[in-house]
Amino acid sequence: MIQSTSIRNDWTKEEVHAIYHQPLMELIYQAATVHRQWHDAAAVQVCTLLSVKTGGCPEDCSYCGQAARYHTDITVQALLPTEKVLEHAQKAKDTGSTRFCMAAAWREVRNNRDFDRIIDMVKGVNEMGMEVCCTLGMLTEDQAERLKEAGLHAYNHNLDTSEAYYNEIISTRTFDNRINTINNVRKAGITVCSGGIIGLGETHQDRIAMLLTLATMPKHPESVPVNALARVKGTPLEDNPKVDTWEMVRMIATARIIMPAATVRLSAGRIEMTETEQAWCFMAGANSIFTGERETLLVTPNPGISEDMLMLQNLGLKPLQKEAATCAH
Ligand code: SAM
Ligand code: DTB
Ligand code: SF4
């Protein structure tokens, strides 16, 4: 495959602004072109997400249904038994997932028995031959090393929004805390999954600033999830307007152009999108989705695996078979 673009870590705000604000069709065309230079544009990585510990979180992320302080309808669930998690993982593999992501509603990882159990889960999923990913909150360097030794492939830790807007959304930790965990993940040799959410009330400038932070890291995240706010009743953002799909497309396309080798994940928000709307996201460079039998993300609804397989078929797309989503250049 010809690779006319190169990886750049020195993007400027002006450049990203100019890419992001192009007329939509120009932006999509450019992103689709870059996508084809770096990836098999017919392949979409199918990932399964499992909430291994749900709700009761001490943080105050204003978008999140799992924060203990908001009165949401979700059922709190302690850490699932390892065997249960591995059963889910096996099902995920059998239905075509090549990546399994385990999420815990924790502020940070603690060195206790629950962490030992997570380590066992990571080993088990890794042995099944799937990419194993975790999202467990803040991590120290030592904890990241333990996860790496257990076979962890990726760690998800989103920036969520721009540095400037961050404390409007979360007050119980800082943007720097986020960056610090991402650095610990990198140091341990685990791949980084980091992206954000749109629809939090941020400006275009905030979105551009967040993408710029990701694209000027010494190494780009291998995976960039783009989430539309899933509005959860009882959270401070429950009445925010629904994210317009063209905004998602603009975000995905810009991420694709400035981080060409990354897997760009069309994450939260699909339940409110038609097949046609999702098709535009794939055209703009998204090459992964979360799906599964449970038809939920963590605590909000998501399309199910059979619906998604039908969609991929209708669009002439196929689930990615091998592990890595990028071509080996
Ligand atoms: N507690 C850990 C943390 O915050 O890093 C891990 C789990 S947390 C649910 C993972 C990510 O999911 C968040 O960083 C956020 O980007 C995303 N997320 C959570 N709630 C969301 C919502 N209602 N809509 C869209 N994205 C959401
Ligand atoms: C990410 O960026 N999106 C996923 C995954 N990482 C953990 C989570 C989305 C959560 C959506 C709302 C919910 O169901 O809680
Ligand atoms: Fe807790 Fe993560 Fe939800 Fe924030 S996003 S409240 S840290 S589970």
PDB file of N, CA, C and O in Angstrom, residues 56-121:
ATOM      1  N   GLY A  56     -20.902   2.952  41.827  1.00  0.00           N
ATOM      2  CA  GLY A  56     -20.320   3.242  43.141  1.00  0.00           C
ATOM      3  C   GLY A  56     -18.985   3.961  43.068  1.00  0.00           C
ATOM      4  O   GLY A  56     -18.209   3.948  44.031  1.00  0.00           O
ATOM      5  N   CYS A  57     -18.700   4.637  41.948  1.00  0.00           N
ATOM      6  CA  CYS A  57     -17.382   5.277  41.772  1.00  0.00           C
ATOM      7  C   CYS A  57     -17.313   6.598  42.539  1.00  0.00           C
ATOM      8  O   CYS A  57     -18.245   7.404  42.498  1.00  0.00           O
ATOM      9  N   PRO A  58     -16.185   6.836  43.236  1.00  0.00           N
ATOM     10  CA  PRO A  58     -16.056   8.072  44.009  1.00  0.00           C
ATOM     11  C   PRO A  58     -15.812   9.344  43.185  1.00  0.00           C
ATOM     12  O   PRO A  58     -15.905  10.453  43.734  1.00  0.00           O
ATOM     13  N   GLU A  59     -15.508   9.198  41.895  1.00  0.00           N
ATOM     14  CA  GLU A  59     -15.219  10.374  41.060  1.00  0.00           C
ATOM     15  C   GLU A  59     -16.512  11.124  40.704  1.00  0.00           C
ATOM     16  O   GLU A  59     -17.605  10.591  40.861  1.00  0.00           O
ATOM     17  N   ASP A  60     -16.368  12.356  40.192  1.00  0.00           N
ATOM     18  CA  ASP A  60     -17.574  13.130  39.870  1.00  0.00           C
ATOM     19  C   ASP A  60     -17.702  13.490  38.381  1.00  0.00           C
ATOM     20  O   ASP A  60     -18.285  14.522  38.043  1.00  0.00           O
ATOM     21  N   CYS A  61     -17.176  12.638  37.500  1.00  0.00           N
ATOM     22  CA  CYS A  61     -17.257  12.876  36.048  1.00  0.00           C
ATOM     23  C   CYS A  61     -18.725  13.142  35.706  1.00  0.00           C
ATOM     24  O   CYS A  61     -19.579  12.260  35.913  1.00  0.00           O
ATOM     25  N   SER A  62     -19.020  14.335  35.189  1.00  0.00           N
ATOM     26  CA  SER A  62     -20.435  14.729  35.131  1.00  0.00           C
ATOM     27  C   SER A  62     -21.232  14.034  34.034  1.00  0.00           C
ATOM     28  O   SER A  62     -22.445  14.175  33.969  1.00  0.00           O
ATOM     29  N   TYR A  63     -20.547  13.255  33.177  1.00  0.00           N
ATOM     30  CA  TYR A  63     -21.235  12.501  32.129  1.00  0.00           C
ATOM     31  C   TYR A  63     -21.586  11.087  32.588  1.00  0.00           C
ATOM     32  O   TYR A  63     -22.324  10.376  31.917  1.00  0.00           O
ATOM     33  N   CYS A  64     -21.035  10.644  33.719  1.00  0.00           N
ATOM     34  CA  CYS A  64     -20.988   9.205  33.983  1.00  0.00           C
ATOM     35  C   CYS A  64     -22.087   8.698  34.919  1.00  0.00           C
ATOM     36  O   CYS A  64     -22.279   9.211  36.023  1.00  0.00           O
ATOM     37  N   GLY A  65     -22.755   7.650  34.465  1.00  0.00           N
ATOM     38  CA  GLY A  65     -23.826   7.029  35.229  1.00  0.00           C
ATOM     39  C   GLY A  65     -23.318   6.189  36.388  1.00  0.00           C
ATOM     40  O   GLY A  65     -24.108   5.702  37.198  1.00  0.00           O
ATOM     41  N   GLN A  66     -22.011   6.010  36.470  1.00  0.00           N
ATOM     42  CA  GLN A  66     -21.459   5.132  37.497  1.00  0.00           C
ATOM     43  C   GLN A  66     -20.901   5.879  38.713  1.00  0.00           C
ATOM     44  O   GLN A  66     -20.410   5.271  39.654  1.00  0.00           O
ATOM     45  N   ALA A  67     -20.985   7.208  38.672  1.00  0.00           N
ATOM     46  CA  ALA A  67     -20.495   8.006  39.799  1.00  0.00           C
ATOM     47  C   ALA A  67     -21.489   7.858  40.953  1.00  0.00           C
ATOM     48  O   ALA A  67     -22.687   8.106  40.778  1.00  0.00           O
ATOM     49  N   ALA A  68     -20.983   7.485  42.127  1.00  0.00           N
ATOM     50  CA  ALA A  68     -21.860   7.190  43.272  1.00  0.00           C
ATOM     51  C   ALA A  68     -22.714   8.389  43.664  1.00  0.00           C
ATOM     52  O   ALA A  68     -23.836   8.240  44.133  1.00  0.00           O
ATOM     53  N   ARG A  69     -22.178   9.603  43.435  1.00  0.00           N
ATOM     54  CA  ARG A  69     -22.884  10.782  43.937  1.00  0.00           C
ATOM     55  C   ARG A  69     -24.126  11.182  43.132  1.00  0.00           C
ATOM     56  O   ARG A  69     -24.922  11.972  43.606  1.00  0.00           O
ATOM     57  N   TYR A  70     -24.283  10.637  41.923  1.00  0.00           N
ATOM     58  CA  TYR A  70     -25.479  10.975  41.145  1.00  0.00           C
ATOM     59  C   TYR A  70     -26.530   9.884  41.348  1.00  0.00           C
ATOM     60  O   TYR A  70     -26.189   8.723  41.551  1.00  0.00           O
ATOM     61  N   HIS A  71     -27.799  10.298  41.281  1.00  0.00           N
ATOM     62  CA  HIS A  71     -28.849   9.307  41.503  1.00  0.00           C
ATOM     63  C   HIS A  71     -29.305   8.741  40.173  1.00  0.00           C
ATOM     64  O   HIS A  71     -30.219   9.237  39.550  1.00  0.00           O
ATOM     65  N   THR A  72     -28.617   7.721  39.740  1.00  0.00           N
ATOM     66  CA  THR A  72     -28.939   7.075  38.461  1.00  0.00           C
ATOM     67  C   THR A  72     -29.586   5.715  38.743  1.00  0.00           C
ATOM     68  O   THR A  72     -29.569   5.241  39.874  1.00  0.00           O
ATOM     69  N   ASP A  73     -30.111   5.121  37.668  1.00  0.00           N
ATOM     70  CA  ASP A  73     -30.866   3.869  37.834  1.00  0.00           C
ATOM     71  C   ASP A  73     -30.007   2.607  37.798  1.00  0.00           C
ATOM     72  O   ASP A  73     -30.525   1.509  37.805  1.00  0.00           O
ATOM     73  N   ILE A  74     -28.703   2.764  37.706  1.00  0.00           N
ATOM     74  CA  ILE A  74     -27.895   1.557  37.477  1.00  0.00           C
ATOM     75  C   ILE A  74     -27.741   0.713  38.741  1.00  0.00           C
ATOM     76  O   ILE A  74     -27.825   1.207  39.857  1.00  0.00           O
ATOM     77  N   THR A  75     -27.504  -0.568  38.516  1.00  0.00           N
ATOM     78  CA  THR A  75     -27.310  -1.497  39.637  1.00  0.00           C
ATOM     79  C   THR A  75     -25.812  -1.626  39.909  1.00  0.00           C
ATOM     80  O   THR A  75     -25.041  -1.963  39.011  1.00  0.00           O
ATOM     81  N   VAL A  76     -25.453  -1.338  41.150  1.00  0.00           N
ATOM     82  CA  VAL A  76     -24.038  -1.458  41.543  1.00  0.00           C
ATOM     83  C   VAL A  76     -23.671  -2.942  41.572  1.00  0.00           C
ATOM     84  O   VAL A  76     -24.458  -3.775  42.009  1.00  0.00           O
ATOM     85  N   GLN A  77     -22.491  -3.252  41.068  1.00  0.00           N
ATOM     86  CA  GLN A  77     -22.056  -4.655  40.988  1.00  0.00           C
ATOM     87  C   GLN A  77     -20.583  -4.744  41.365  1.00  0.00           C
ATOM     88  O   GLN A  77     -19.745  -4.094  40.741  1.00  0.00           O
ATOM     89  N   ALA A  78     -20.281  -5.540  42.391  1.00  0.00           N
ATOM     90  CA  ALA A  78     -18.883  -5.722  42.804  1.00  0.00           C
ATOM     91  C   ALA A  78     -18.118  -6.446  41.698  1.00  0.00           C
ATOM     92  O   ALA A  78     -18.721  -6.921  40.732  1.00  0.00           O
ATOM     93  N   LEU A  79     -16.816  -6.555  41.860  1.00  0.00           N
ATOM     94  CA  LEU A  79     -15.978  -7.190  40.830  1.00  0.00           C
ATOM     95  C   LEU A  79     -16.502  -8.592  40.513  1.00  0.00           C
ATOM     96  O   LEU A  79     -16.698  -9.411  41.406  1.00  0.00           O
ATOM     97  N   LEU A  80     -16.715  -8.849  39.232  1.00  0.00           N
ATOM     98  CA  LEU A  80     -17.249 -10.146  38.800  1.00  0.00           C
ATOM     99  C   LEU A  80     -16.221 -11.250  39.053  1.00  0.00           C
ATOM    100  O   LEU A  80     -15.016 -10.997  39.007  1.00  0.00           O
ATOM    101  N   PRO A  81     -16.692 -12.483  39.274  1.00  0.00           N
ATOM    102  CA  PRO A  81     -15.746 -13.594  39.422  1.00  0.00           C
ATOM    103  C   PRO A  81     -14.974 -13.824  38.118  1.00  0.00           C
ATOM    104  O   PRO A  81     -15.546 -13.657  37.027  1.00  0.00           O
ATOM    105  N   THR A  82     -13.731 -14.234  38.238  1.00  0.00           N
ATOM    106  CA  THR A  82     -12.865 -14.431  37.070  1.00  0.00           C
ATOM    107  C   THR A  82     -13.507 -15.383  36.046  1.00  0.00           C
ATOM    108  O   THR A  82     -13.493 -15.108  34.847  1.00  0.00           O
ATOM    109  N   GLU A  83     -14.101 -16.479  36.533  1.00  0.00           N
ATOM    110  CA  GLU A  83     -14.693 -17.476  35.605  1.00  0.00           C
ATOM    111  C   GLU A  83     -15.801 -16.837  34.769  1.00  0.00           C
ATOM    112  O   GLU A  83     -15.919 -17.114  33.574  1.00  0.00           O
ATOM    113  N   LYS A  84     -16.604 -15.985  35.395  1.00  0.00           N
ATOM    114  CA  LYS A  84     -17.705 -15.305  34.676  1.00  0.00           C
ATOM    115  C   LYS A  84     -17.135 -14.439  33.565  1.00  0.00           C
ATOM    116  O   LYS A  84     -17.632 -14.429  32.438  1.00  0.00           O
ATOM    117  N   VAL A  85     -16.081 -13.691  33.907  1.00  0.00           N
ATOM    118  CA  VAL A  85     -15.461 -12.788  32.933  1.00  0.00           C
ATOM    119  C   VAL A  85     -14.891 -13.597  31.773  1.00  0.00           C
ATOM    120  O   VAL A  85     -15.076 -13.247  30.597  1.00  0.00           O
ATOM    121  N   LEU A  86     -14.254 -14.719  32.095  1.00  0.00           N
ATOM    122  CA  LEU A  86     -13.653 -15.528  31.031  1.00  0.00           C
ATOM    123  C   LEU A  86     -14.728 -16.191  30.157  1.00  0.00           C
ATOM    124  O   LEU A  86     -14.524 -16.345  28.952  1.00  0.00           O
ATOM    125  N   GLU A  87     -15.872 -16.487  30.760  1.00  0.00           N
ATOM    126  CA  GLU A  87     -16.989 -17.010  29.944  1.00  0.00           C
ATOM    127  C   GLU A  87     -17.434 -15.949  28.930  1.00  0.00           C
ATOM    128  O   GLU A  87     -17.657 -16.251  27.761  1.00  0.00           O
ATOM    129  N   HIS A  88     -17.579 -14.715  29.407  1.00  0.00           N
ATOM    130  CA  HIS A  88     -17.954 -13.618  28.506  1.00  0.00           C
ATOM    131  C   HIS A  88     -16.910 -13.449  27.400  1.00  0.00           C
ATOM    132  O   HIS A  88     -17.248 -13.221  26.241  1.00  0.00           O
ATOM    133  N   ALA A  89     -15.651 -13.560  27.787  1.00  0.00           N
ATOM    134  CA  ALA A  89     -14.565 -13.372  26.814  1.00  0.00           C
ATOM    135  C   ALA A  89     -14.625 -14.457  25.743  1.00  0.00           C
ATOM    136  O   ALA A  89     -14.462 -14.175  24.549  1.00  0.00           O
ATOM    137  N   GLN A  90     -14.874 -15.687  26.159  1.00  0.00           N
ATOM    138  CA  GLN A  90     -14.941 -16.797  25.204  1.00  0.00           C
ATOM    139  C   GLN A  90     -16.092 -16.575  24.213  1.00  0.00           C
ATOM    140  O   GLN A  90     -15.921 -16.749  23.008  1.00  0.00           O
ATOM    141  N   LYS A  91     -17.230 -16.113  24.740  1.00  0.00           N
ATOM    142  CA  LYS A  91     -18.390 -15.826  23.874  1.00  0.00           C
ATOM    143  C   LYS A  91     -18.042 -14.731  22.884  1.00  0.00           C
ATOM    144  O   LYS A  91     -18.401 -14.783  21.713  1.00  0.00           O
ATOM    145  N   ALA A  92     -17.342 -13.710  23.395  1.00  0.00           N
ATOM    146  CA  ALA A  92     -16.948 -12.589  22.538  1.00  0.00           C
ATOM    147  C   ALA A  92     -16.071 -13.094  21.402  1.00  0.00           C
ATOM    148  O   ALA A  92     -16.250 -12.731  20.233  1.00  0.00           O
ATOM    149  N   LYS A  93     -15.128 -13.967  21.751  1.00  0.00           N
ATOM    150  CA  LYS A  93     -14.232 -14.504  20.729  1.00  0.00           C
ATOM    151  C   LYS A  93     -15.032 -15.321  19.710  1.00  0.00           C
ATOM    152  O   LYS A  93     -14.838 -15.180  18.495  1.00  0.00           O
ATOM    153  N   ASP A  94     -15.940 -16.150  20.210  1.00  0.00           N
ATOM    154  CA  ASP A  94     -16.739 -17.011  19.331  1.00  0.00           C
ATOM    155  C   ASP A  94     -17.615 -16.210  18.374  1.00  0.00           C
ATOM    156  O   ASP A  94     -17.976 -16.695  17.309  1.00  0.00           O
ATOM    157  N   THR A  95     -17.985 -14.986  18.784  1.00  0.00           N
ATOM    158  CA  THR A  95     -18.850 -14.199  17.896  1.00  0.00           C
ATOM    159  C   THR A  95     -18.047 -13.169  17.082  1.00  0.00           C
ATOM    160  O   THR A  95     -18.617 -12.249  16.525  1.00  0.00           O
ATOM    161  N   GLY A  96     -16.742 -13.329  17.043  1.00  0.00           N
ATOM    162  CA  GLY A  96     -15.940 -12.545  16.094  1.00  0.00           C
ATOM    163  C   GLY A  96     -15.158 -11.378  16.656  1.00  0.00           C
ATOM    164  O   GLY A  96     -14.531 -10.632  15.900  1.00  0.00           O
ATOM    165  N   SER A  97     -15.153 -11.188  17.986  1.00  0.00           N
ATOM    166  CA  SER A  97     -14.349 -10.088  18.542  1.00  0.00           C
ATOM    167  C   SER A  97     -12.874 -10.470  18.554  1.00  0.00           C
ATOM    168  O   SER A  97     -12.522 -11.611  18.836  1.00  0.00           O
ATOM    169  N   THR A  98     -12.014  -9.480  18.272  1.00  0.00           N
ATOM    170  CA  THR A  98     -10.574  -9.736  18.374  1.00  0.00           C
ATOM    171  C   THR A  98      -9.979  -8.927  19.514  1.00  0.00           C
ATOM    172  O   THR A  98      -8.780  -8.961  19.748  1.00  0.00           O
ATOM    173  N   ARG A  99     -10.846  -8.176  20.195  1.00  0.00           N
ATOM    174  CA  ARG A  99     -10.360  -7.382  21.330  1.00  0.00           C
ATOM    175  C   ARG A  99     -11.412  -7.422  22.423  1.00  0.00           C
ATOM    176  O   ARG A  99     -12.618  -7.303  22.147  1.00  0.00           O
ATOM    177  N   PHE A 100     -10.953  -7.596  23.662  1.00  0.00           N
ATOM    178  CA  PHE A 100     -11.861  -7.692  24.800  1.00  0.00           C
ATOM    179  C   PHE A 100     -11.402  -6.682  25.829  1.00  0.00           C
ATOM    180  O   PHE A 100     -10.251  -6.700  26.270  1.00  0.00           O
ATOM    181  N   CYS A 101     -12.308  -5.762  26.182  1.00  0.00           N
ATOM    182  CA  CYS A 101     -11.932  -4.669  27.077  1.00  0.00           C
ATOM    183  C   CYS A 101     -12.711  -4.777  28.394  1.00  0.00           C
ATOM    184  O   CYS A 101     -13.937  -4.842  28.398  1.00  0.00           O
ATOM    185  N   MET A 102     -11.984  -4.806  29.490  1.00  0.00           N
ATOM    186  CA  MET A 102     -12.610  -4.923  30.810  1.00  0.00           C
ATOM    187  C   MET A 102     -12.543  -3.571  31.514  1.00  0.00           C
ATOM    188  O   MET A 102     -11.476  -2.975  31.634  1.00  0.00           O
ATOM    189  N   ALA A 103     -13.708  -3.099  31.975  1.00  0.00           N
ATOM    190  CA  ALA A 103     -13.783  -1.771  32.573  1.00  0.00           C
ATOM    191  C   ALA A 103     -14.206  -1.865  34.034  1.00  0.00           C
ATOM    192  O   ALA A 103     -15.088  -2.659  34.381  1.00  0.00           O
ATOM    193  N   ALA A 104     -13.586  -1.053  34.872  1.00  0.00           N
ATOM    194  CA  ALA A 104     -13.966  -1.002  36.286  1.00  0.00           C
ATOM    195  C   ALA A 104     -14.233   0.436  36.687  1.00  0.00           C
ATOM    196  O   ALA A 104     -13.472   1.342  36.333  1.00  0.00           O
ATOM    197  N   ALA A 105     -15.303   0.631  37.449  1.00  0.00           N
ATOM    198  CA  ALA A 105     -15.654   1.975  37.924  1.00  0.00           C
ATOM    199  C   ALA A 105     -14.827   2.304  39.164  1.00  0.00           C
ATOM    200  O   ALA A 105     -15.343   2.401  40.274  1.00  0.00           O
ATOM    201  N   TRP A 106     -13.532   2.444  38.932  1.00  0.00           N
ATOM    202  CA  TRP A 106     -12.602   2.801  39.998  1.00  0.00           C
ATOM    203  C   TRP A 106     -11.980   4.158  39.709  1.00  0.00           C
ATOM    204  O   TRP A 106     -11.799   4.517  38.549  1.00  0.00           O
ATOM    205  N   ARG A 107     -11.639   4.887  40.787  1.00  0.00           N
ATOM    206  CA  ARG A 107     -10.867   6.112  40.606  1.00  0.00           C
ATOM    207  C   ARG A 107      -9.443   5.748  40.195  1.00  0.00           C
ATOM    208  O   ARG A 107      -8.842   6.376  39.334  1.00  0.00           O
ATOM    209  N   GLU A 108      -8.923   4.683  40.873  1.00  0.00           N
ATOM    210  CA  GLU A 108      -7.545   4.251  40.593  1.00  0.00           C
ATOM    211  C   GLU A 108      -7.425   2.796  40.984  1.00  0.00           C
ATOM    212  O   GLU A 108      -8.268   2.277  41.720  1.00  0.00           O
ATOM    213  N   VAL A 109      -6.362   2.165  40.514  1.00  0.00           N
ATOM    214  CA  VAL A 109      -6.091   0.784  40.897  1.00  0.00           C
ATOM    215  C   VAL A 109      -5.423   0.798  42.268  1.00  0.00           C
ATOM    216  O   VAL A 109      -4.568   1.644  42.543  1.00  0.00           O
ATOM    217  N   ARG A 110      -5.827  -0.120  43.121  1.00  0.00           N
ATOM    218  CA  ARG A 110      -5.163  -0.283  44.426  1.00  0.00           C
ATOM    219  C   ARG A 110      -4.491  -1.642  44.432  1.00  0.00           C
ATOM    220  O   ARG A 110      -4.966  -2.574  43.786  1.00  0.00           O
ATOM    221  N   ASN A 111      -3.415  -1.764  45.206  1.00  0.00           N
ATOM    222  CA  ASN A 111      -2.700  -3.040  45.252  1.00  0.00           C
ATOM    223  C   ASN A 111      -3.376  -3.984  46.237  1.00  0.00           C
ATOM    224  O   ASN A 111      -2.876  -4.232  47.320  1.00  0.00           O
ATOM    225  N   ASN A 112      -4.521  -4.493  45.857  1.00  0.00           N
ATOM    226  CA  ASN A 112      -5.265  -5.375  46.747  1.00  0.00           C
ATOM    227  C   ASN A 112      -5.698  -6.634  45.983  1.00  0.00           C
ATOM    228  O   ASN A 112      -5.277  -6.863  44.859  1.00  0.00           O
ATOM    229  N   ARG A 113      -6.563  -7.424  46.609  1.00  0.00           N
ATOM    230  CA  ARG A 113      -6.969  -8.698  45.991  1.00  0.00           C
ATOM    231  C   ARG A 113      -7.754  -8.494  44.705  1.00  0.00           C
ATOM    232  O   ARG A 113      -7.706  -9.325  43.813  1.00  0.00           O
ATOM    233  N   ASP A 114      -8.509  -7.407  44.638  1.00  0.00           N
ATOM    234  CA  ASP A 114      -9.246  -7.152  43.391  1.00  0.00           C
ATOM    235  C   ASP A 114      -8.278  -6.984  42.222  1.00  0.00           C
ATOM    236  O   ASP A 114      -8.535  -7.459  41.118  1.00  0.00           O
ATOM    237  N   PHE A 115      -7.165  -6.320  42.489  1.00  0.00           N
ATOM    238  CA  PHE A 115      -6.179  -6.145  41.407  1.00  0.00           C
ATOM    239  C   PHE A 115      -5.575  -7.505  41.027  1.00  0.00           C
ATOM    240  O   PHE A 115      -5.379  -7.794  39.846  1.00  0.00           O
ATOM    241  N   ASP A 116      -5.324  -8.354  42.047  1.00  0.00           N
ATOM    242  CA  ASP A 116      -4.810  -9.704  41.749  1.00  0.00           C
ATOM    243  C   ASP A 116      -5.790 -10.440  40.828  1.00  0.00           C
ATOM    244  O   ASP A 116      -5.388 -11.157  39.915  1.00  0.00           O
ATOM    245  N   ARG A 117      -7.085 -10.228  41.090  1.00  0.00           N
ATOM    246  CA  ARG A 117      -8.090 -10.904  40.256  1.00  0.00           C
ATOM    247  C   ARG A 117      -8.094 -10.355  38.830  1.00  0.00           C
ATOM    248  O   ARG A 117      -8.252 -11.107  37.860  1.00  0.00           O
ATOM    249  N   ILE A 118      -7.914  -9.053  38.723  1.00  0.00           N
ATOM    250  CA  ILE A 118      -7.827  -8.450  37.373  1.00  0.00           C
ATOM    251  C   ILE A 118      -6.635  -9.060  36.624  1.00  0.00           C
ATOM    252  O   ILE A 118      -6.733  -9.372  35.427  1.00  0.00           O
ATOM    253  N   ILE A 119      -5.535  -9.230  37.336  1.00  0.00           N
ATOM    254  CA  ILE A 119      -4.333  -9.808  36.715  1.00  0.00           C
ATOM    255  C   ILE A 119      -4.657 -11.199  36.156  1.00  0.00           C
ATOM    256  O   ILE A 119      -4.285 -11.536  35.024  1.00  0.00           O
ATOM    257  N   ASP A 120      -5.409 -11.991  36.933  1.00  0.00           N
ATOM    258  CA  ASP A 120      -5.807 -13.332  36.461  1.00  0.00           C
ATOM    259  C   ASP A 120      -6.704 -13.238  35.233  1.00  0.00           C
ATOM    260  O   ASP A 120      -6.586 -14.027  34.300  1.00  0.00           O
ATOM    261  N   MET A 121      -7.618 -12.263  35.244  1.00  0.00           N
ATOM    262  CA  MET A 121      -8.513 -12.090  34.087  1.00  0.00           C
ATOM    263  C   MET A 121      -7.695 -11.743  32.842  1.00  0.00           C
ATOM    264  O   MET A 121      -7.938 -12.267  31.755  1.00  0.00           O
TER     265      MET A 121
END
